[in-house]
PDB file of C-alpha atoms in Angstrom:
ATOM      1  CA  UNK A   8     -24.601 -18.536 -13.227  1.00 94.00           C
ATOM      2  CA  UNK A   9     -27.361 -16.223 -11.585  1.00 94.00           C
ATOM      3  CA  UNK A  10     -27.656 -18.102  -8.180  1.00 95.00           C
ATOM      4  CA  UNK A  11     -23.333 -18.684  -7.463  1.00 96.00           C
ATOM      5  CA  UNK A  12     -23.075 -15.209  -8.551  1.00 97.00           C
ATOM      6  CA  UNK A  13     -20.232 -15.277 -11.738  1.00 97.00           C
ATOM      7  CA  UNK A  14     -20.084 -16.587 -15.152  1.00 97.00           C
ATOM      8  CA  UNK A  15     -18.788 -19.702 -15.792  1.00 96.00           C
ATOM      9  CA  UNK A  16     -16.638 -19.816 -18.975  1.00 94.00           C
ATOM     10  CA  UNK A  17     -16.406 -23.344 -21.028  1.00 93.00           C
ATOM     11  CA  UNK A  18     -14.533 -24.194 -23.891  1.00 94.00           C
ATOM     12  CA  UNK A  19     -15.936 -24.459 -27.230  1.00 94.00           C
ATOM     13  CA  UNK A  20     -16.315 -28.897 -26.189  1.00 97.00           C
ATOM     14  CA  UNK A  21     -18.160 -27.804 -23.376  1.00 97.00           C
ATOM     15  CA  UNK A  22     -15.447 -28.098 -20.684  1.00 98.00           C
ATOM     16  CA  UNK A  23     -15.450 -26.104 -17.586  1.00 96.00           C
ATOM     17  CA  UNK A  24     -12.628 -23.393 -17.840  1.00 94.00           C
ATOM     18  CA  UNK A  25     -13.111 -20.945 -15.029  1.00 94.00           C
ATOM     19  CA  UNK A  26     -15.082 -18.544 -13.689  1.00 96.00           C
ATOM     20  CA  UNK A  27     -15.390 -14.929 -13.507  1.00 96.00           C
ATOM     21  CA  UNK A  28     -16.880 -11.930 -11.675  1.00 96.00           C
ATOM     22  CA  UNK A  29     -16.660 -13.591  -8.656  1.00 94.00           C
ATOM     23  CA  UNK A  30     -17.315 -10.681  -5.954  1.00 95.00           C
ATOM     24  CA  UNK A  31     -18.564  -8.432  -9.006  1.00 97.00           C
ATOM     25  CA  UNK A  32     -21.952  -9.559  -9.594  1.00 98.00           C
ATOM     26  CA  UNK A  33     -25.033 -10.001  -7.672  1.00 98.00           C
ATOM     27  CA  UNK A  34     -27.572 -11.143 -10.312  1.00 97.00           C
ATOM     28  CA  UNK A  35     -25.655 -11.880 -13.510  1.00 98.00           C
ATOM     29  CA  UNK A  36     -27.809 -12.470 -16.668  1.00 96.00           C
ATOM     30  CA  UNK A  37     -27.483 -11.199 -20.132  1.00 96.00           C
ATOM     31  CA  UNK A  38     -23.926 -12.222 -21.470  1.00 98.00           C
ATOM     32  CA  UNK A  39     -22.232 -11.051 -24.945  1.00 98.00           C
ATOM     33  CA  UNK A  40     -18.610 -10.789 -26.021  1.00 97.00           C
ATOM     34  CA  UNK A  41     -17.038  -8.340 -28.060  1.00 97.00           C
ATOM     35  CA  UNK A  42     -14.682  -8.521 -30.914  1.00 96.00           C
ATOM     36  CA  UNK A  43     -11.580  -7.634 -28.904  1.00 95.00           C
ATOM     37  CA  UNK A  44     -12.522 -10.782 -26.628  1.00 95.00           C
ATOM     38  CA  UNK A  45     -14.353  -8.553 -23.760  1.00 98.00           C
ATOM     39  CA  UNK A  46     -17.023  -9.942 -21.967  1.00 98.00           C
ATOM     40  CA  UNK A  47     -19.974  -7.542 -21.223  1.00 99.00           C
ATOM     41  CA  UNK A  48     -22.180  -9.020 -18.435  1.00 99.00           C
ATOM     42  CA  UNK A  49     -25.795  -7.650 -17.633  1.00 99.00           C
ATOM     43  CA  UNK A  50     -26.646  -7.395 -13.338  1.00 98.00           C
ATOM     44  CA  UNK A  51     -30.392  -7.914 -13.108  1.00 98.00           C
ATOM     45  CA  UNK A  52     -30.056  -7.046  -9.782  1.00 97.00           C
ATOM     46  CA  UNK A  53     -27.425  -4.138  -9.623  1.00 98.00           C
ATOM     47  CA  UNK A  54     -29.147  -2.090 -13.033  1.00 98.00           C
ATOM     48  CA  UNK A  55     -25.577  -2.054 -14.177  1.00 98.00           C
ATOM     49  CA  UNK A  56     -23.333  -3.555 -16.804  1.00 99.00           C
ATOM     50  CA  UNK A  57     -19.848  -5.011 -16.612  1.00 99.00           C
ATOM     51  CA  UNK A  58     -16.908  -5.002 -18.751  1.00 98.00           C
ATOM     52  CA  UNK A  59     -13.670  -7.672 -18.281  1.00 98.00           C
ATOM     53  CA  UNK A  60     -11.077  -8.614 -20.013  1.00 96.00           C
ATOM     54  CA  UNK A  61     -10.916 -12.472 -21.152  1.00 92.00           C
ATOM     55  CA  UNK A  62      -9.195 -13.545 -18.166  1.00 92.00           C
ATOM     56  CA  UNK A  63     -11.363 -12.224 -15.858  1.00 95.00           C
ATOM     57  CA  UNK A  64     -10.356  -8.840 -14.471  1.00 97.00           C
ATOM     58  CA  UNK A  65     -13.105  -6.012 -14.753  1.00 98.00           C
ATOM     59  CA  UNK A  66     -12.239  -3.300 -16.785  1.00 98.00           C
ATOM     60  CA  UNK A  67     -15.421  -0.763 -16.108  1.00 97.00           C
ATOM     61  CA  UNK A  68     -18.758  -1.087 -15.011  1.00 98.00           C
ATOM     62  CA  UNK A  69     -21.713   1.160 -16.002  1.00 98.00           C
ATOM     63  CA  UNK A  70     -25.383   2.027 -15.014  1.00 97.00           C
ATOM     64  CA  UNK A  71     -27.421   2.254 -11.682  1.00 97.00           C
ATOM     65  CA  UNK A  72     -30.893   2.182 -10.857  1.00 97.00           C
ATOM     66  CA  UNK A  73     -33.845   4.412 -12.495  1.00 96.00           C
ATOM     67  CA  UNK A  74     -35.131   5.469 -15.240  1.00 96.00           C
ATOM     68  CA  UNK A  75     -32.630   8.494 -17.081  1.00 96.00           C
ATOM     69  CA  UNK A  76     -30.952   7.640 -19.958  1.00 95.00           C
ATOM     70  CA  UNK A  77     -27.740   6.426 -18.384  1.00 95.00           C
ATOM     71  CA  UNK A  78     -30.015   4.409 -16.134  1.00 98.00           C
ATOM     72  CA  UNK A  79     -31.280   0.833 -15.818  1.00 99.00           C
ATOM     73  CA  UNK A  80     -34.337  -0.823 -14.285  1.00 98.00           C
ATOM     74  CA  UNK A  81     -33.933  -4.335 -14.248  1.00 98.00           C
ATOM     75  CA  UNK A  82     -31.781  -5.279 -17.613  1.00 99.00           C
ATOM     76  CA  UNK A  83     -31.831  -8.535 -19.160  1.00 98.00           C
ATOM     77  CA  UNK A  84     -30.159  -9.027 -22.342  1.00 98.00           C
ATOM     78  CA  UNK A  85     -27.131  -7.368 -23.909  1.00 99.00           C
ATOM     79  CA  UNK A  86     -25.812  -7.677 -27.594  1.00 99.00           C
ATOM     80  CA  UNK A  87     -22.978  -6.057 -29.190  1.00 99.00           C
ATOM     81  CA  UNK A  88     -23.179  -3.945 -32.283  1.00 98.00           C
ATOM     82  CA  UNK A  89     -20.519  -3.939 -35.457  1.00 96.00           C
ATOM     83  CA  UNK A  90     -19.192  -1.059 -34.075  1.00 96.00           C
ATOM     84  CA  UNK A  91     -18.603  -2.631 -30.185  1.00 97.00           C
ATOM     85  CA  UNK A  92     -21.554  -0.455 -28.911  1.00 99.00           C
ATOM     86  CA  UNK A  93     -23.134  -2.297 -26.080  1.00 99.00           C
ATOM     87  CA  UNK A  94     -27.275  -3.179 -26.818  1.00 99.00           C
ATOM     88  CA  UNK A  95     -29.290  -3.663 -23.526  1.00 99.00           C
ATOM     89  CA  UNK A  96     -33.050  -4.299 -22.960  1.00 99.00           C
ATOM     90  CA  UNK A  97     -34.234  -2.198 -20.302  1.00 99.00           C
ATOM     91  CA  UNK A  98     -37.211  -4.378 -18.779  1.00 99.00           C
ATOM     92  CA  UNK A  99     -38.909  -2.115 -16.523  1.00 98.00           C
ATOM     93  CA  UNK A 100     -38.621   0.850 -18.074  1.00 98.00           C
ATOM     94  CA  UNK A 101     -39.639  -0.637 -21.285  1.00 99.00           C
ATOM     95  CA  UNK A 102     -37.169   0.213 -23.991  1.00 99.00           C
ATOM     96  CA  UNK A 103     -33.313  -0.838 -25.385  1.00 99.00           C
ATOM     97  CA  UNK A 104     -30.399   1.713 -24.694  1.00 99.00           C
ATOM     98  CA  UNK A 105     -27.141   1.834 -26.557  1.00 99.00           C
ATOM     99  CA  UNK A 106     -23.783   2.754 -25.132  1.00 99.00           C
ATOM    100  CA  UNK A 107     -20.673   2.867 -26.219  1.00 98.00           C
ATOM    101  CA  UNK A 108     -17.896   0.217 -25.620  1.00 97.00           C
ATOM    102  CA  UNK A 109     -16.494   2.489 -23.217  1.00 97.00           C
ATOM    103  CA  UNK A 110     -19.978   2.634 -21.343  1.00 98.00           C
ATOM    104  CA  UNK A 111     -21.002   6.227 -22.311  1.00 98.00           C
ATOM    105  CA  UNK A 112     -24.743   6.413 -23.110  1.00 98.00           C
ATOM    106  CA  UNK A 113     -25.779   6.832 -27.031  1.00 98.00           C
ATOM    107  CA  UNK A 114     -29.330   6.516 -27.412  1.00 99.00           C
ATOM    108  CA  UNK A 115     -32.307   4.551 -26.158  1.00 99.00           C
ATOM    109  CA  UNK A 116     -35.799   3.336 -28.185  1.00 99.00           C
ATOM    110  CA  UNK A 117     -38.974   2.338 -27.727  1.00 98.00           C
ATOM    111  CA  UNK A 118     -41.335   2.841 -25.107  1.00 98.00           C
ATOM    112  CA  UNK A 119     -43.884   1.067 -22.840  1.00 99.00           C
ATOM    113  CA  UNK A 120     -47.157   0.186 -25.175  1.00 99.00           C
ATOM    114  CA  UNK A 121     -48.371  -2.639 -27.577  1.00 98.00           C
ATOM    115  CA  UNK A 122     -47.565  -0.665 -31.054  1.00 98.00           C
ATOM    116  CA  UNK A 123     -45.195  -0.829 -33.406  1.00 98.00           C
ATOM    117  CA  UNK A 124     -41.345   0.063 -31.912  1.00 98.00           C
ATOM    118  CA  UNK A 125     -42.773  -0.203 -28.210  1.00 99.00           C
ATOM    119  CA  UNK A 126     -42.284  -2.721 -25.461  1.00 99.00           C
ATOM    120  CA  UNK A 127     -43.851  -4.446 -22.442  1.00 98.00           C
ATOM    121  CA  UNK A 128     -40.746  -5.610 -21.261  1.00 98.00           C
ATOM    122  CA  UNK A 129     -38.192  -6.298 -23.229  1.00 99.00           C
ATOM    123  CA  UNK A 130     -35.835  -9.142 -22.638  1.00 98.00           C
ATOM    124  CA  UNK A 131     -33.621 -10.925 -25.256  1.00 98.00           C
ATOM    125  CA  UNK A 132     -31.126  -8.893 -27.977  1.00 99.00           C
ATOM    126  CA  UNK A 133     -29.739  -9.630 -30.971  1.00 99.00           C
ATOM    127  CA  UNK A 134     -27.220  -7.839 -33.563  1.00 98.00           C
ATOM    128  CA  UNK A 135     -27.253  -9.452 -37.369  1.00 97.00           C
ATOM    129  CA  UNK A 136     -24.356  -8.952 -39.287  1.00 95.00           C
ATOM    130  CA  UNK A 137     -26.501  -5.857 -41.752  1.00 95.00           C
ATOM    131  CA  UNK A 138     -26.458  -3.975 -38.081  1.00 97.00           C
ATOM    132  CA  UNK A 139     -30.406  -4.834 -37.251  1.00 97.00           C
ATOM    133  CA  UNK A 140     -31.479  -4.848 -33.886  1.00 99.00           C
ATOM    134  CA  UNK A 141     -33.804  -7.769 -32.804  1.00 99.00           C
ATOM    135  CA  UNK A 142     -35.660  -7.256 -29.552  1.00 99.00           C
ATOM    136  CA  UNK A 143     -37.496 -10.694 -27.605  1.00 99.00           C
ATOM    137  CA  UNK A 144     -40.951  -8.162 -26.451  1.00 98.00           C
ATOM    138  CA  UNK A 145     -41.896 -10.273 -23.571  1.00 98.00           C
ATOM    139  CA  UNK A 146     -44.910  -8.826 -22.463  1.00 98.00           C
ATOM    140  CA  UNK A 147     -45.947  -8.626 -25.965  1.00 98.00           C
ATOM    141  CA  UNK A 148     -45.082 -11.971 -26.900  1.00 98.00           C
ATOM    142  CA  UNK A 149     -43.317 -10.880 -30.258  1.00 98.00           C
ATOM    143  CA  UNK A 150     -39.776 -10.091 -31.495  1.00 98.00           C
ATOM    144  CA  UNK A 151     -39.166  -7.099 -33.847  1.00 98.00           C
ATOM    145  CA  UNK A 152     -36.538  -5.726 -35.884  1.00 98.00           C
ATOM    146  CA  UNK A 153     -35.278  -2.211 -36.149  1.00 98.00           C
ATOM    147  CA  UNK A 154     -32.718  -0.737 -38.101  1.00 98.00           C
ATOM    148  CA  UNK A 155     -29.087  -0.072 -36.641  1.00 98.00           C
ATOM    149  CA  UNK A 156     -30.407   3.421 -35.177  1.00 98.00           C
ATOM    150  CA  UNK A 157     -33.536   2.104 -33.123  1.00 98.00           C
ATOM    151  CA  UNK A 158     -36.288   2.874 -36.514  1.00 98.00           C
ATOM    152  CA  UNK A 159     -38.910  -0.018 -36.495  1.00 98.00           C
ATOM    153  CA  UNK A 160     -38.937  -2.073 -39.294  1.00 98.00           C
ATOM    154  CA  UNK A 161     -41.068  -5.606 -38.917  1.00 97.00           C
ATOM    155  CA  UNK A 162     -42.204  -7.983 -36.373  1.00 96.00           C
ATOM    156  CA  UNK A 163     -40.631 -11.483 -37.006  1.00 96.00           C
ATOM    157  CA  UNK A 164     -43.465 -13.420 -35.679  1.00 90.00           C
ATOM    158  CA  UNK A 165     -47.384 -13.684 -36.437  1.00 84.00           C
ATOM    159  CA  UNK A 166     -50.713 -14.329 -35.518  1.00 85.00           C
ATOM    160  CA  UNK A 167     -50.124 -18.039 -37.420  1.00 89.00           C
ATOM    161  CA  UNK A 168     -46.692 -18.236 -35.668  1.00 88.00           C
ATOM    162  CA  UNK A 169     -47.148 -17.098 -32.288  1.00 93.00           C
ATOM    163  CA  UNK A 170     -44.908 -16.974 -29.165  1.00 97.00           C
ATOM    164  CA  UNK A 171     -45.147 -16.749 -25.702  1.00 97.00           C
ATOM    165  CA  UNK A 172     -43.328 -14.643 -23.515  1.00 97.00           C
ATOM    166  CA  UNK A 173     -40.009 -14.775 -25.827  1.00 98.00           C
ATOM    167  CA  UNK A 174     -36.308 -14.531 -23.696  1.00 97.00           C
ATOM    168  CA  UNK A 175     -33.156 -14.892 -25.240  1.00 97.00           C
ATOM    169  CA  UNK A 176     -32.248 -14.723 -28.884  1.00 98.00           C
ATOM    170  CA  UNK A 177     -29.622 -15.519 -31.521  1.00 98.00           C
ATOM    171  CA  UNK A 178     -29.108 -14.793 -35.062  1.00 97.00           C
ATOM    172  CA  UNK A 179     -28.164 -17.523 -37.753  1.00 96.00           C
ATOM    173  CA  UNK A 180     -26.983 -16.126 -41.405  1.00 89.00           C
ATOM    174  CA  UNK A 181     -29.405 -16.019 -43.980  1.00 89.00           C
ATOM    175  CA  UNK A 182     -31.863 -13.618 -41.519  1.00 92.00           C
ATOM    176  CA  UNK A 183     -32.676 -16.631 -39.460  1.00 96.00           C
ATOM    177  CA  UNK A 184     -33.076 -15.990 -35.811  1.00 97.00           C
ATOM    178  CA  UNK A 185     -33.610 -18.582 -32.899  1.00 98.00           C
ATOM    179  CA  UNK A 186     -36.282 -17.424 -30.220  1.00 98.00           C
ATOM    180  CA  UNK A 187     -36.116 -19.355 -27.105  1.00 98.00           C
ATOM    181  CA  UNK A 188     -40.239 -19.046 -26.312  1.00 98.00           C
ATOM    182  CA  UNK A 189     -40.386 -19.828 -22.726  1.00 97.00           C
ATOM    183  CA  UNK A 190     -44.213 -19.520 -22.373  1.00 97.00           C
ATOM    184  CA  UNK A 191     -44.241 -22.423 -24.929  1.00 96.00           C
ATOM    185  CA  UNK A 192     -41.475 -24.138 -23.703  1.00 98.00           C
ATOM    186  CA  UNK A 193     -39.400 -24.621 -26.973  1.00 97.00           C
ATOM    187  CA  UNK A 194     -36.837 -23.284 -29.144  1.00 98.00           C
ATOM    188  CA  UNK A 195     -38.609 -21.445 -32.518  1.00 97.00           C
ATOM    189  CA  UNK A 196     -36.677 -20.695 -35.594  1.00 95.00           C
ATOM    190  CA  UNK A 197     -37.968 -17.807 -37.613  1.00 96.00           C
ATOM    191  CA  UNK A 198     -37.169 -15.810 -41.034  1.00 94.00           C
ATOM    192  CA  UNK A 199     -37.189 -12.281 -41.038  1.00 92.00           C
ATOM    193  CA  UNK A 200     -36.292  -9.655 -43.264  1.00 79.00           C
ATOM    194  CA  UNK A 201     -36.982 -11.579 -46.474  1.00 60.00           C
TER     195      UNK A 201
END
């Protein structure tokens, strides 16, 4: 809930629960939980991301403003990886960096550009279940797939499918992913990896 500041937790019928972060955040977006039930929240505003516990308390935070490896500029998206690293698109300084569940940087890819493996900012995130990164390429208008280590494989869109401006992503099984494409103002189901 970007404008009230938290994140608003329902259960799985779409009941309000609770809320949490409250105080924390100042520009919540990306959200992803973990397999041990942690919640890893992405500030847009702060360049930093947050780790808490189920029930709301924070456990760490990580990242501040600029463009080092440990650094953010304006993050979006995060995913989380089979092995609980934390996946977040870097907007403005056009590329996804990997940390570790306990926030320590691992490694970052891409770069700012229009070829294969680079960004104009990147937004949305996704993690299938063979370890494949997806990336929503905003500014490019595309979504592309790398291996677990940041290597560019594909592009899951084409010039007969196109998007525009792609956010937020989520994998299906069977290597179907769902791009919201808010240029187009839809939801777009796509098969990649085939």
């Amino acid at each position: 809930d970007y404008d009230n500041k938290w994140i608003s937790v329902f259960s799985s019928d779409g009941k309000y629960v609770n809320h949490i972060g409250d105080g924390f955040l100042q520009g919540p977006k990306g959200v992803a939980v973990d397999t041990e039930d942690r919640i890893i929240v992405v500030d847009n505003k702060c360049n930093t991301v947050l780790v808490f516990h189920a029930g709301g308390k924070l456990i760490h935070k990580f990242g501040f403003r600029g463009n080092w490896s440990e650094q953010l500029a304006g993050p979006h998206y995060a995913a989380i990886t089979g092995r609980c690293d934390i996946v977040v698109s870097d907007f403005h300084n056009h590329c996804v960096k990997v940390f570790g569940s306990n926030g320590k940087f691992k490694y970052s890819f891409g770069s700012n550009g229009e070829g294969n493996g680079q960004f104009n900012a990147p937004t949305g995130v996704a993690v299938d279940e063979k370890g494949h990164i997806l990336v929503a390429d905003w500014g490019n208008s595309r979504v592309q797939v790398f291996d677990s280590s940041g290597s560019f494989l594909s592009f899951v869109n084409t010039a007969s499918e196109p998007l525009n401006g792609p956010q937020g992503l989520a994998v299906m099984s069977q290597g179907v992913v769902v791009v919201a494409d808010s240029g187009n103002h839809c939801i777009k189901y796509y098969k990649y990896l085939q």
